[in-house]
Amino acid sequence: DIQMTQSPSSLSASVRDRVTISCRASQTIATYLNWYQQKPGKAPKLLISAASSLQGGVPSRFSGSGSGTEFTLTISSLQPEDFATYYCQESYSTSPTFGQGTKVEIK
Amino acid sequence: EAQLLESGGGLGQPGGSLRLSCAASGFTFSSYDMNWVRQAPGGGLEWVSAVSGSGFKTYYADSVKGRFTISRDNSNHTVHLQMNSLRAEDTAVYYCAKDIGTYGDSTMDVWGQGTTVTVSS
């Protein structure tokens, strides 16, 4: 199975900060990489697919980049509604795996 | 608007069985692969199983292979997860999720609200 490793596991940031979350795959996955946002008690929400394709309705402050084994989710100016847990997920294999999550907390 | 609604969660005995269902609406159900994803209390997301649009192809995580069976009824727009030989580590919120495209790449764009499964004696 492909292992997905996110860093950091958690971070504290202030409103309007620029936030970067990294995701590393244990083998090359081209751009078969998705990012989800999850708020407490809610289902995950797809933010970005295929490493960099922003889903409809997702604010443009979110962006994704990378290919192969190294990927990044960037929030250019953190807003109060962005405090949540973020997961990467590979969709390369027939047994897709998620990263362990990155919790973004208020500083 | 595409929507998914899970049901069937509850308390299951170790070694026992539960059957989860997911009712879909608002999209051409038979065109899309469907997935089950679970989240243990305080834990991360774990993909569990997927079924192709036709129902002919099924996929499982190693942790549930041989114990869980996914199926779908395209005439009634439902997907099921039959969970047998339950273990304490199967305790989780189970989400039903739709693939974003018709090519089965497990990018999940629509999720249900989840149903809670607790395995305990």
XYZ file of N, CA and C in Angstrom, chain A:
321
model
N 0.826 -1.200 0.000
C 0.000 0.000 0.000
C 0.869 1.261 0.000
N 0.334 2.300 -0.593
C 1.030 3.586 -0.598
C 0.801 4.276 0.750
N 1.873 4.773 1.336
C 1.773 5.507 2.598
C 1.799 6.999 2.299
N 0.917 7.730 2.969
C 0.855 9.178 2.820
C 1.222 9.825 4.153
N 2.203 10.705 4.141
C 2.681 11.335 5.365
C 2.520 12.837 5.265
N 1.750 13.395 6.190
C 1.531 14.835 6.227
C 2.404 15.484 7.281
N 2.780 16.714 7.027
C 3.480 17.504 8.036
C 3.094 18.969 7.894
N 2.943 19.664 9.049
C 3.001 19.091 10.390
C 1.707 18.366 10.737
N 1.656 17.726 11.902
C 0.418 17.101 12.359
C -0.567 18.141 12.865
N -0.045 19.234 13.368
C -0.874 20.350 13.803
C -0.085 21.634 13.706
N -0.796 22.734 13.621
C -0.155 24.039 13.588
C -1.102 25.077 14.165
N -0.499 26.097 14.732
C -1.265 27.240 15.243
C -0.960 28.446 14.373
N -1.998 29.123 13.947
C -1.815 30.268 13.060
C -2.876 31.320 13.352
N -2.604 32.526 12.886
C -3.517 33.644 13.084
C -4.257 33.943 11.792
N -5.393 34.610 11.952
C -6.129 35.062 10.774
C -5.210 35.918 9.911
N -5.297 35.706 8.607
C -4.500 36.384 7.565
C -3.092 35.800 7.409
N -2.741 34.818 8.197
C -1.452 34.146 8.001
C -1.484 33.312 6.724
N -0.301 33.095 6.160
C -0.130 32.144 5.056
C 0.228 30.798 5.670
N -0.507 29.750 5.278
C -0.322 28.428 5.863
C 0.033 27.430 4.761
N 1.008 26.588 5.049
C 1.423 25.557 4.097
C 1.436 24.201 4.787
N 0.803 23.237 4.152
C 0.758 21.860 4.655
C 1.387 20.966 3.594
N 2.251 20.072 4.025
C 2.943 19.179 3.105
C 2.400 17.768 3.188
N 2.508 17.058 2.078
C 2.073 15.666 1.992
C 3.075 14.924 1.123
N 3.574 13.814 1.642
C 4.569 13.021 0.915
C 4.030 11.614 0.707
N 4.165 11.125 -0.516
C 3.751 9.759 -0.840
C 4.960 8.829 -0.812
N 4.731 7.583 -0.436
C 5.826 6.612 -0.322
C 6.307 6.111 -1.679
N 5.533 6.374 -2.732
C 5.953 6.079 -4.088
C 5.315 7.119 -5.010
N 5.810 7.192 -6.210
C 5.295 8.217 -7.111
C 3.822 7.980 -7.455
N 3.042 9.055 -7.412
C 1.613 8.970 -7.702
C 1.207 10.005 -8.758
N 2.187 10.491 -9.538
C 1.901 11.531 -10.543
C 1.181 12.693 -9.853
N -0.015 13.029 -10.327
C -0.789 14.090 -9.670
C -2.111 13.535 -9.121
N -2.122 12.245 -8.777
C -3.325 11.621 -8.217
C -3.418 11.923 -6.720
N -3.602 13.189 -6.399
C -3.563 13.633 -5.028
C -4.703 14.619 -4.776
N -5.460 14.354 -3.725
C -6.598 15.192 -3.367
C -6.411 15.763 -1.973
N -7.051 16.893 -1.728
C -7.057 17.532 -0.405
C -8.495 17.705 0.069
N -8.732 17.357 1.337
C -10.039 17.485 1.956
C -9.916 18.334 3.214
N -11.008 19.026 3.525
C -11.142 19.785 4.761
C -12.229 19.132 5.599
N -11.971 18.958 6.890
C -12.995 18.416 7.772
C -13.114 19.255 9.030
N -14.335 19.666 9.330
C -14.618 20.380 10.564
C -15.240 19.420 11.567
N -15.121 19.691 12.860
C -15.595 18.745 13.885
C -17.061 18.357 13.697
N -17.321 17.060 13.718
C -18.670 16.549 13.602
C -19.251 16.580 12.202
N -18.440 16.944 11.224
C -18.916 17.058 9.847
C -18.175 16.085 8.933
N -18.770 15.833 7.779
C -18.114 15.004 6.775
C -16.991 15.789 6.108
N -16.003 15.090 5.595
C -14.953 15.769 4.820
C -15.540 16.476 3.599
N -14.828 17.514 3.176
C -15.205 18.275 1.980
C -14.017 18.301 1.035
N -14.252 17.932 -0.223
C -13.187 17.951 -1.223
C -12.865 19.393 -1.600
N -11.585 19.752 -1.415
C -11.130 21.099 -1.761
C -10.435 21.126 -3.120
N -9.493 20.197 -3.288
C -8.613 20.190 -4.454
C -8.463 18.756 -4.939
N -8.589 18.558 -6.238
C -8.345 17.254 -6.846
C -7.193 17.350 -7.822
N -6.656 16.207 -8.186
C -5.558 16.141 -9.154
C -4.444 17.135 -8.811
N -4.127 17.222 -7.553
C -3.030 18.020 -6.985
C -3.263 19.521 -6.990
N -3.958 20.039 -8.016
C -4.028 21.499 -8.107
C -5.359 22.033 -8.630
N -6.329 21.169 -8.865
C -7.603 21.599 -9.432
C -8.578 21.977 -8.329
N -8.861 23.250 -8.218
C -9.738 23.762 -7.163
C -11.178 23.387 -7.472
N -11.872 22.842 -6.495
C -13.262 22.473 -6.693
C -14.150 23.720 -6.721
N -15.269 23.604 -7.413
C -16.198 24.716 -7.496
C -16.675 25.165 -6.129
N -16.689 26.474 -5.929
C -17.166 27.024 -4.672
C -16.105 27.135 -3.601
N -14.922 26.584 -3.852
C -13.832 26.672 -2.879
C -13.094 27.998 -3.098
N -12.874 28.752 -2.038
C -12.231 30.074 -2.203
C -10.849 29.972 -2.842
N -10.499 30.987 -3.586
C -9.237 30.986 -4.327
C -8.015 31.144 -3.422
N -8.221 31.403 -2.139
C -7.065 31.444 -1.217
C -6.466 30.046 -1.007
N -7.219 29.015 -1.377
C -6.708 27.648 -1.313
C -6.027 27.316 -2.635
N -4.862 26.705 -2.557
C -4.196 26.233 -3.765
C -3.399 24.971 -3.456
N -3.186 24.171 -4.474
C -2.417 22.948 -4.322
C -1.355 22.848 -5.392
N -0.259 22.200 -5.057
C 0.816 22.030 -6.021
C 1.536 20.715 -5.756
N 2.384 20.353 -6.705
C 3.206 19.161 -6.541
C 2.906 18.089 -7.547
N 3.815 17.126 -7.613
C 3.640 15.947 -8.448
C 4.668 14.907 -8.015
N 4.430 13.675 -8.386
C 5.366 12.622 -8.013
C 5.136 12.159 -6.583
N 5.955 12.641 -5.664
C 5.827 12.220 -4.262
C 5.654 13.388 -3.291
N 5.830 14.615 -3.734
C 5.782 15.772 -2.840
C 4.676 16.736 -3.257
N 3.815 17.070 -2.290
C 2.648 17.894 -2.560
C 2.467 18.934 -1.449
N 1.806 20.025 -1.809
C 1.604 21.109 -0.861
C 0.208 21.686 -1.003
N -0.418 21.945 0.142
C -1.656 22.721 0.202
C -1.305 24.059 0.831
N -1.680 25.139 0.183
C -1.407 26.473 0.692
C -2.709 27.232 0.881
N -2.828 27.890 2.037
C -3.911 28.830 2.286
C -3.241 30.200 2.344
N -3.545 31.050 1.396
C -2.762 32.283 1.250
C -3.042 33.298 2.357
N -4.270 33.319 2.854
C -4.628 34.255 3.921
C -5.710 33.581 4.762
N -5.287 33.009 5.867
C -6.174 32.177 6.683
C -7.370 32.985 7.188
N -8.552 32.400 7.032
C -9.782 33.025 7.497
C -10.364 32.232 8.666
N -11.222 32.853 9.470
C -11.758 32.142 10.653
C -12.420 30.812 10.316
N -13.066 30.729 9.161
C -13.760 29.491 8.779
C -12.803 28.403 8.291
N -11.521 28.694 8.195
C -10.546 27.716 7.705
C -9.949 26.866 8.819
N -10.261 27.177 10.060
C -9.733 26.367 11.154
C -10.451 25.017 11.131
N -9.660 23.986 10.862
C -10.205 22.656 10.569
C -9.043 21.683 10.475
N -9.359 20.436 10.167
C -8.332 19.431 9.893
C -8.307 19.154 8.396
N -7.105 19.066 7.855
C -6.915 18.869 6.420
C -6.235 17.524 6.175
N -6.772 16.810 5.188
C -6.243 15.494 4.829
C -5.852 15.463 3.360
N -4.702 14.873 3.069
C -4.396 14.517 1.689
C -4.814 13.067 1.459
N -5.019 12.717 0.217
C -5.453 11.359 -0.148
C -4.941 11.037 -1.534
N -4.309 9.883 -1.686
C -3.893 9.454 -3.018
C -5.017 8.688 -3.679
N -5.214 8.973 -4.957
C -6.222 8.253 -5.737
C -5.537 7.500 -6.886
N -4.283 7.138 -6.663
C -3.496 6.411 -7.666
C -3.766 4.912 -7.622
N -3.964 4.394 -6.410
C -4.094 2.951 -6.240
C -5.546 2.533 -6.109
N -5.784 1.233 -6.188
C -7.138 0.700 -6.011
C -7.493 0.549 -4.541
N -6.540 0.873 -3.666
C -6.781 0.893 -2.222
C -6.311 2.251 -1.709
N -7.058 3.315 -1.985
C -6.583 4.672 -1.710
C -6.331 4.909 -0.230
N -5.340 5.724 0.064
C -4.984 6.001 1.447
C -4.965 7.504 1.708
N -5.255 7.837 2.959
C -5.253 9.215 3.433
C -3.998 9.471 4.270
N -3.574 10.714 4.291
C -2.606 11.122 5.279
C -3.256 11.160 6.654
N -2.452 11.356 7.679
C -2.957 11.282 9.048
C -3.690 12.562 9.480
N -3.618 13.592 8.644
C -4.325 14.833 8.937
C -3.427 15.902 9.533
N -3.780 17.155 9.259
C -3.122 18.318 9.843
C -4.198 19.209 10.441
N -4.140 19.393 11.745
C -5.122 20.228 12.428
C -4.623 21.660 12.466
N -5.405 22.566 11.912
C -5.060 23.985 11.902
C -5.861 24.668 13.010
N -5.144 25.185 13.990
C -5.771 25.784 15.160
C -5.493 27.274 15.225
N -6.314 27.947 16.016
C -6.168 29.390 16.185
C -5.055 29.691 17.179
N -4.165 30.593 16.796
C -3.101 31.013 17.695
C -3.662 32.071 18.653
